[in-house]
Coordinates of C-alpha atoms in Angstrom, one line a residue:
Chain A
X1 CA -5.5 65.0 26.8
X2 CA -5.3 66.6 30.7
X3 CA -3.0 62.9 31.1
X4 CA -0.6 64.2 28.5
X5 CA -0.8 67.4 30.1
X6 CA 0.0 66.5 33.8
X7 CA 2.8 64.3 32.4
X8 CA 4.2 67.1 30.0
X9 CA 4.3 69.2 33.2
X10 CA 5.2 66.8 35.5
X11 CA 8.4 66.2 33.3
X12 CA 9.0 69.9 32.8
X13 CA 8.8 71.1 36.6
X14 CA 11.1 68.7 37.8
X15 CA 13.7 69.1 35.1
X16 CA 13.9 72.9 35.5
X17 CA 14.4 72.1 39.0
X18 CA 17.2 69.2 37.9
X19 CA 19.0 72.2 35.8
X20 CA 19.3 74.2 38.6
X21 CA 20.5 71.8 41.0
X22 CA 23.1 70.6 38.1
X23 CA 24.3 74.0 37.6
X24 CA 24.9 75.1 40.9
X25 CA 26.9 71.3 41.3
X26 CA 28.9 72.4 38.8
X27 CA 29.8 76.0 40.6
X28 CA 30.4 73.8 43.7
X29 CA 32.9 71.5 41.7
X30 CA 34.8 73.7 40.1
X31 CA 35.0 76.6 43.1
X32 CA 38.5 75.0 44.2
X33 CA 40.0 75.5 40.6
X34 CA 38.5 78.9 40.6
X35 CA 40.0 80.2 43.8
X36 CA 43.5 78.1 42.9
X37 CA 43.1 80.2 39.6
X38 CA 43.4 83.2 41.5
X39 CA 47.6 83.6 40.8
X40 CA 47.2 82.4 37.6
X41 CA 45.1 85.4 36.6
X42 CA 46.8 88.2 38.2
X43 CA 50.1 86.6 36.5
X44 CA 47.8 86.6 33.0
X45 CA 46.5 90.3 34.0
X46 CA 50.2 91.7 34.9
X47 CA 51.8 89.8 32.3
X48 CA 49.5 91.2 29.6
X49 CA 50.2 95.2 30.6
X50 CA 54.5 94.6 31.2
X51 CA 54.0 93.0 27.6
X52 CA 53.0 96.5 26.7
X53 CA 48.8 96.0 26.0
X54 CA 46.5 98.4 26.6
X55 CA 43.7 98.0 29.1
X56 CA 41.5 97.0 26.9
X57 CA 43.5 94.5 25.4
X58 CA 45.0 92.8 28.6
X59 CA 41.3 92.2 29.8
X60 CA 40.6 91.3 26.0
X61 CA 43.3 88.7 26.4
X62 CA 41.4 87.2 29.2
X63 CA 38.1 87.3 28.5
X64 CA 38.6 86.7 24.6
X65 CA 41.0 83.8 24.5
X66 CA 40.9 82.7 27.9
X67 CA 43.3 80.3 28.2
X68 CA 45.9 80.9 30.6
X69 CA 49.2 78.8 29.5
X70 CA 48.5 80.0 25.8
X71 CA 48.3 83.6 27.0
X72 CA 51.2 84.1 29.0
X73 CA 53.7 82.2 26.2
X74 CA 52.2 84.2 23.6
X75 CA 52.8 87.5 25.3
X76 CA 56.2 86.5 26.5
X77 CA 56.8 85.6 22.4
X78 CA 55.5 89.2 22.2
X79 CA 58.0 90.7 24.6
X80 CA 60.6 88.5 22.5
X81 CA 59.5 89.9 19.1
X82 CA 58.4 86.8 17.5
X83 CA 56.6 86.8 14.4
X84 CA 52.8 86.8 14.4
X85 CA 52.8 83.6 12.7
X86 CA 55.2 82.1 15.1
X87 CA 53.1 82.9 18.2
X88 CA 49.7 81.6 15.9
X89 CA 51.7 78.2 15.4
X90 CA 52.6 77.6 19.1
X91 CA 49.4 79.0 20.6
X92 CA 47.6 76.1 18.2
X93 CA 50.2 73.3 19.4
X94 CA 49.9 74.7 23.0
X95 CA 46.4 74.1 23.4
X96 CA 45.6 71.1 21.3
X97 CA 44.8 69.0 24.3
X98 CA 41.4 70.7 23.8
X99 CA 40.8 68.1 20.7
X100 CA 40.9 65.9 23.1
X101 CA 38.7 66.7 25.5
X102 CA 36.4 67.5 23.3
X103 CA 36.3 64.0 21.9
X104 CA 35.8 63.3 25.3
X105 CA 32.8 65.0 25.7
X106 CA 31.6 64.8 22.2
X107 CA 29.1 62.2 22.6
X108 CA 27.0 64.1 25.1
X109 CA 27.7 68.0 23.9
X110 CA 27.8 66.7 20.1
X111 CA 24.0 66.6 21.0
X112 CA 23.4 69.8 22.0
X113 CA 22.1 72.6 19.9
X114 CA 24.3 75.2 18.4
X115 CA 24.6 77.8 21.0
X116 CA 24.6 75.4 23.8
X117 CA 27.6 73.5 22.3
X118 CA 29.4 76.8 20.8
X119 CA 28.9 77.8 24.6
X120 CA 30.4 74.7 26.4
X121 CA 33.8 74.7 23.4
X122 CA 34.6 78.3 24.4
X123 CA 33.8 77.2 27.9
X124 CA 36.1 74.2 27.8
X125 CA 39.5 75.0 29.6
X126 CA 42.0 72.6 31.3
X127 CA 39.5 72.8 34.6
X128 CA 36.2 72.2 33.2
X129 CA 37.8 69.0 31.5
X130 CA 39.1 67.9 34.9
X131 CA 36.1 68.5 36.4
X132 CA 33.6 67.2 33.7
X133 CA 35.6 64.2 32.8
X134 CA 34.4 62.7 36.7
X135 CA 31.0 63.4 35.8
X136 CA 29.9 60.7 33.2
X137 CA 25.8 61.2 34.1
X138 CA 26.1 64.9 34.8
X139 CA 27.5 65.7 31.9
X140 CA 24.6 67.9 30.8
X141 CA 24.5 71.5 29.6
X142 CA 23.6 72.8 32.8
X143 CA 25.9 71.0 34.8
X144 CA 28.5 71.9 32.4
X145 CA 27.7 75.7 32.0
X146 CA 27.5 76.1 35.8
X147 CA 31.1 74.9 36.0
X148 CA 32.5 76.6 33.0
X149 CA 30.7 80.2 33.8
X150 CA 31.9 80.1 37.6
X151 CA 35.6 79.6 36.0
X152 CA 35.3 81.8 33.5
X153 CA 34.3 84.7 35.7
X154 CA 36.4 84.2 38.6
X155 CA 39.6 84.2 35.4
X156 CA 38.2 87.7 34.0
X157 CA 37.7 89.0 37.8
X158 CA 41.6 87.7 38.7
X159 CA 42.9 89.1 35.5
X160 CA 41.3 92.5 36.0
X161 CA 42.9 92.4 39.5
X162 CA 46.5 91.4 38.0
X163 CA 45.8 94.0 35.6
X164 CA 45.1 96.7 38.0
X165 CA 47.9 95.1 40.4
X166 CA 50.6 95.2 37.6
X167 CA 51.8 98.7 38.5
X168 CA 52.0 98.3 41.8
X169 CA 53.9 94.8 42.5
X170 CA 56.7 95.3 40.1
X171 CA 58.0 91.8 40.5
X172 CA 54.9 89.0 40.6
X173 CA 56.7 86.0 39.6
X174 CA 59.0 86.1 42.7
X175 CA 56.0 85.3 44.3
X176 CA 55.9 81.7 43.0
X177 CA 52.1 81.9 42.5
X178 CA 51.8 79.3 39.9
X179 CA 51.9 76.6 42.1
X180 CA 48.6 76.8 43.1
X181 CA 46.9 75.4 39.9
X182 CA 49.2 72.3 39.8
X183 CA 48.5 71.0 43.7
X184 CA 44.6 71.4 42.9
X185 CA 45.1 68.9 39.2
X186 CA 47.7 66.5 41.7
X187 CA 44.5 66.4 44.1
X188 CA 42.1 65.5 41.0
X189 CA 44.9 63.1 39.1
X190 CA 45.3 60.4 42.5
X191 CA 42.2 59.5 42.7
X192 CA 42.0 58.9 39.4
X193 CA 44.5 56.5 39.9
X194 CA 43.2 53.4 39.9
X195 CA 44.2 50.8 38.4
X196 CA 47.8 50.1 37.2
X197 CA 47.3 50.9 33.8
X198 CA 46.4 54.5 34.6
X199 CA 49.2 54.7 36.9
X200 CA 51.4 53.3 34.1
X201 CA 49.9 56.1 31.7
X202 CA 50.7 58.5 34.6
X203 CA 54.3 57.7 34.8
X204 CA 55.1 57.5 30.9
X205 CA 53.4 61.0 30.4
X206 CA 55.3 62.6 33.3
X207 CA 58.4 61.5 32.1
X208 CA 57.6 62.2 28.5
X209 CA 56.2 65.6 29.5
X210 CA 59.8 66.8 31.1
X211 CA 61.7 65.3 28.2
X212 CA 59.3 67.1 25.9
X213 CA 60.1 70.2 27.9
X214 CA 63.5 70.0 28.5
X215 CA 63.7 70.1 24.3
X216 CA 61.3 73.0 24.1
X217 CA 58.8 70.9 22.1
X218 CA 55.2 73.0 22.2
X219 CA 53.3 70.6 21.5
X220 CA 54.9 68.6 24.8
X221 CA 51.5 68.6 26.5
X222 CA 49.7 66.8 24.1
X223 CA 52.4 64.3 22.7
X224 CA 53.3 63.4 26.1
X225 CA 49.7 62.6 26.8
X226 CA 49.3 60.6 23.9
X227 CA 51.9 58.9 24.6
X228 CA 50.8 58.0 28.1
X229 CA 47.0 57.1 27.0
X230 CA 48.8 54.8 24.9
X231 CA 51.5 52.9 27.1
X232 CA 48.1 52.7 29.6
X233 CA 46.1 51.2 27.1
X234 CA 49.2 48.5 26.3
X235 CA 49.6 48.2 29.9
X236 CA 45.4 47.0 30.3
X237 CA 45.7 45.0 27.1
X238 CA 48.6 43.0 28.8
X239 CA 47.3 42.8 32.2
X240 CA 44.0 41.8 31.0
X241 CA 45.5 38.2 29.5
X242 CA 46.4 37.3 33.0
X243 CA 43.5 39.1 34.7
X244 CA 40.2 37.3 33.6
X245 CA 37.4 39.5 34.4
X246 CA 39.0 42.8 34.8
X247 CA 37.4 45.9 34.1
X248 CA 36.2 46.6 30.3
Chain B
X1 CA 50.4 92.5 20.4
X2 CA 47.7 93.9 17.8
X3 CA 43.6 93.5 18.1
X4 CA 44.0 91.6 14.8
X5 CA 46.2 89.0 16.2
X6 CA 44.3 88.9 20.1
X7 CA 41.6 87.7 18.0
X8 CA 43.1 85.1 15.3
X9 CA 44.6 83.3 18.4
X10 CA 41.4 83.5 20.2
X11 CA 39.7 82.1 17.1
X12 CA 43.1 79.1 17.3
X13 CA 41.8 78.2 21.1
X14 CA 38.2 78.2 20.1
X15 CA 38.6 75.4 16.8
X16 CA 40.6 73.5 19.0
X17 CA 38.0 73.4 22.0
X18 CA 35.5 73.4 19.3
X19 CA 36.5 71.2 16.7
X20 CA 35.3 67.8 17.7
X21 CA 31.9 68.8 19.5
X22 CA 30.6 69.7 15.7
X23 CA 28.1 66.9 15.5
X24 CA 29.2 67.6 11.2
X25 CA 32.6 66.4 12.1
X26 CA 32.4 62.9 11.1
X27 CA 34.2 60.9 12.8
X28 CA 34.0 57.0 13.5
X29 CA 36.3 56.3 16.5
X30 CA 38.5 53.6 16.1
X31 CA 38.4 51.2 18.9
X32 CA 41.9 51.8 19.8
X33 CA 41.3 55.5 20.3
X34 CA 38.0 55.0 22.7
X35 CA 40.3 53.0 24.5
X36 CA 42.9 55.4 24.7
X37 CA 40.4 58.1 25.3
X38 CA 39.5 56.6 28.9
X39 CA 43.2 57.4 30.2
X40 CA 43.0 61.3 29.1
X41 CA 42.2 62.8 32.0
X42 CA 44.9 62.3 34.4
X43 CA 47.3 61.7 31.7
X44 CA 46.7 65.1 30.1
X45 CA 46.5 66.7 33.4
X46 CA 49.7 65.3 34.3
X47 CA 51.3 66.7 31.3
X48 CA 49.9 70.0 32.5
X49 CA 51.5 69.7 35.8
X50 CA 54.8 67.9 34.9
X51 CA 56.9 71.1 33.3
X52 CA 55.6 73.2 35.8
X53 CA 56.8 70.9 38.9
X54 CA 60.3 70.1 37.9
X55 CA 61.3 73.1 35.4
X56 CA 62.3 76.8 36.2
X57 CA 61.6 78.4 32.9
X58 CA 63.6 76.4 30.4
X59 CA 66.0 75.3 33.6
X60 CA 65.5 71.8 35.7
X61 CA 65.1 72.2 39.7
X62 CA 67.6 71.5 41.6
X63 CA 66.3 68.3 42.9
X64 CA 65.5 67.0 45.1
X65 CA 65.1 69.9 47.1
X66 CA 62.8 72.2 45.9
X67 CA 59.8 73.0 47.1
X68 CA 57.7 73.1 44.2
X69 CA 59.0 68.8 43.6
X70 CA 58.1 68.5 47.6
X71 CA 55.1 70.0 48.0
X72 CA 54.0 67.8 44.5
X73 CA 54.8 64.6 46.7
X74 CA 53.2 65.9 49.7
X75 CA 50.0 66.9 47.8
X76 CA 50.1 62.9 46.1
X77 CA 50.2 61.6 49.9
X78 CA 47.4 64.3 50.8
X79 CA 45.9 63.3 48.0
X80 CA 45.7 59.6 49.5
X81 CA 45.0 60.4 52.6
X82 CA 41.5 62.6 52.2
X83 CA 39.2 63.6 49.2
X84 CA 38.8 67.0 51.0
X85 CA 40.1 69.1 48.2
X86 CA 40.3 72.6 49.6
X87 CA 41.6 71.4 52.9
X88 CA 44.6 69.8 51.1
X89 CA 45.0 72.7 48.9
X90 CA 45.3 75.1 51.7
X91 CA 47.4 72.7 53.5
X92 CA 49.9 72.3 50.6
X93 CA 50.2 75.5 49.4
X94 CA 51.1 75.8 53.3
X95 CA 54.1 73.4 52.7
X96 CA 54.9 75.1 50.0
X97 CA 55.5 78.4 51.1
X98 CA 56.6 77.0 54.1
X99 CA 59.3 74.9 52.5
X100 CA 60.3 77.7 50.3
X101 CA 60.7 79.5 53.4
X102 CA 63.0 77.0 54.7
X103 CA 65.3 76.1 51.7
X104 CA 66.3 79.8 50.5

């Protein structure tokens, strides 16, 4: 009986101590995407209040649907007077990459109980993904929650600021802030580079991504990534034939 | 932009996060998709970054120099170079506005 006892707390103290140490790992890896995040939100913030929303809504916008590309397309459909149920359609299309990553992290947050995984899909942006994805033994709700809170405060807390800024710099986009976000994911894709098949998959989606744009298509972002999952998994199928031994 | 519609699309982003984390869902992967799965991160990522690096709005660049298609390259060689992640991003968004600087 004391045996089970010690070991009962044996396992419990350290694993409290585990959760902490995971979730603050999480802050840590995500704190570059947060402070690259930083334009992106006043953008969201300012954009939100020149659409013509109230306080209320702007920071609603933010903390509500959090998700950055969705919210500044829908509110520039807004400014354009497109219907409600065109803005519903692209927002959906827009961020359907999130089926993706959340097949990706399924098999470990599928586990979960309810709030815990409700928590880590509302939690799951574009950043967490990159940042999770790298993580195959840390993928646990602490880790996971550390990341995803640290981003999801630091996007309310830069959208308040846009909001409040929004008056005051009359033109933000001159600023060319939005570059920010895409040197931090160019420093996470390289070293994800790896083998030629990635690198394959890499060059198909970029293409595939422009073309996709150039058209207009909202659903670019996933199609082109589809596409380039695909031509990388051709590309490993074919160089596995001559490679014996290459990686599973 | 009305409350009613804020919160449809914020229920939209939530079933697409959610959607596949429902342990209910079920869903027997096909080999072809777990394979396909292991490429998603810097493929999706790169179809993140792609539209924002070589379009203006709906307009391409005016490539090759621009500094938004630059300082891409010189955050891949970075990139190479050192894992230091906030280091690089301070130095390229250096270049960038550096380069921006320079070419208008």
């Amino acid at each position: 009986m004391s045996d089970q006892f010690e070991s009962y707390t044996a396992d419990i103290e350290p694993k409290s101590m585990q959760n902490k140490k995971a979730f603050f790992q999480g802050v840590v890896d995500i704190l570059p995407l947060s402070i690259a995040v930083l334009p992106w939100g006043i953008l969201a913030g300012s954009m939100a209040i020149n659409a013509g929303l109230s306080f209320a809504q702007a920071f609603s916008m933010s903390a509500v649907v959090f998700a950055g590309a969705a919210q500044l397309v829908s509110l520039g459909l807004v400014m354009s007077h497109a219907s409600a149920l065109t803005i519903m359609i692209t927002v959906f299309f827009l961020t359907s990459q999130h089926l993706i990553y959340a097949l990706n992290f399924r098999q470990d947050v599928s586990r979960f109980p309810f709030k815990q995984r409700i928590l880590i899909g509302f939690l799951l942006t574009d950043e967490l993904f990159a940042v999770g994805i790298g993580k195959d033994k840390q993928r646990n709700f602490a880790y996971l929650f550390g990341a995803g809170l640290c981003f999801y405060l630091a996007w309310c807390l830069f959208s308040v600021l846009g909001i409040v800024l929004a008056k005051s710099i009359p033109n933000l986009e001159s600023l060319h802030l939005d570059f920010s976000i895409v040197a931090v994911f160019i420093l996470i894709i390289v070293p994800m580079v790896k083998s030629s098949a990635t690198l394959v998959g890499v060059i198909f989606t970029l293409v595939s991504a422009c073309i996709f744009k150039y058209f207009q298509f909202e659903a670019g972002i996933v199609l082109s990534g589809i596409l380039g999952m695909f031509s990388a998994m051709c590309t490993a199928k074919i160089v596995g034939v001559t490679n014996i031994g290459a990686p599973k | 932009m009305t409350w009613t519609l804020l919160l449809t699309l914020a229920g939209i982003v939530l079933i697409n996060r959610y959607f596949f984390l429902e342990p209910k869902i079920a869903l027997k992967l096909p080999r072809v998709i777990g394979n396909m799965l292991q490429y998603s991160a810097p493929c999706l990522l790169t179809a993140i970054c792609a539209p924002i690096v070589f379009f203006n709005g709906d307009q391409l660049r005016a490539l090759p120099l621009d500094a938004y298609f630059l300082t891409a390259m010189i955050c891949v060689v970075l990139a190479l170079i050192s894992k230091k992640i906030l280091v690089n991003l301070a130095l390229s968004l250096l270049c960038f506005y550096g380069l921006f600087y320079l070419l208008n």
